[in-house]
Amino acid sequence: LVQHIIENRMLNGETIRLDGAIRMAPK
C-alpha cells in the first residue's frame, strides 16, 4: 500500500494530501 501511495505522490500530490488527511483524521 505504501508503494502505491508513493507512486501516486509522483503522479498527483493532491491525491496524497487527501489520503494523508484521511489517515490523520480520527477514526
Coordinates of C-alpha atoms in Angstrom, one line a residue:
L1 CA 0.0 0.0 0.0
V2 CA 2.8 2.4 0.8
Q3 CA 4.4 1.8 -2.5
H4 CA 1.1 2.6 -4.3
I5 CA 0.9 5.9 -2.3
I6 CA 4.5 6.8 -3.3
E7 CA 3.6 6.2 -6.9
N8 CA 0.5 8.3 -6.6
R9 CA 2.5 11.0 -4.9
M10 CA 4.8 11.3 -8.0
L11 CA 1.7 11.3 -10.3
N12 CA -0.5 13.6 -8.2
G13 CA 0.5 15.3 -5.0
E14 CA -3.1 16.3 -4.4
T15 CA -4.1 12.6 -4.1
I16 CA -1.5 12.1 -1.3
R17 CA -2.7 15.2 0.5
L18 CA -6.3 13.8 0.6
D19 CA -5.1 10.4 1.6
G20 CA -2.9 11.9 4.3
A21 CA -5.8 14.0 5.7
I22 CA -8.0 10.9 6.0
R23 CA -5.2 8.9 7.8
M24 CA -4.5 11.8 10.2
A25 CA -8.3 12.3 10.8
P26 CA -9.5 10.5 13.9
K27 CA -11.4 7.2 13.3

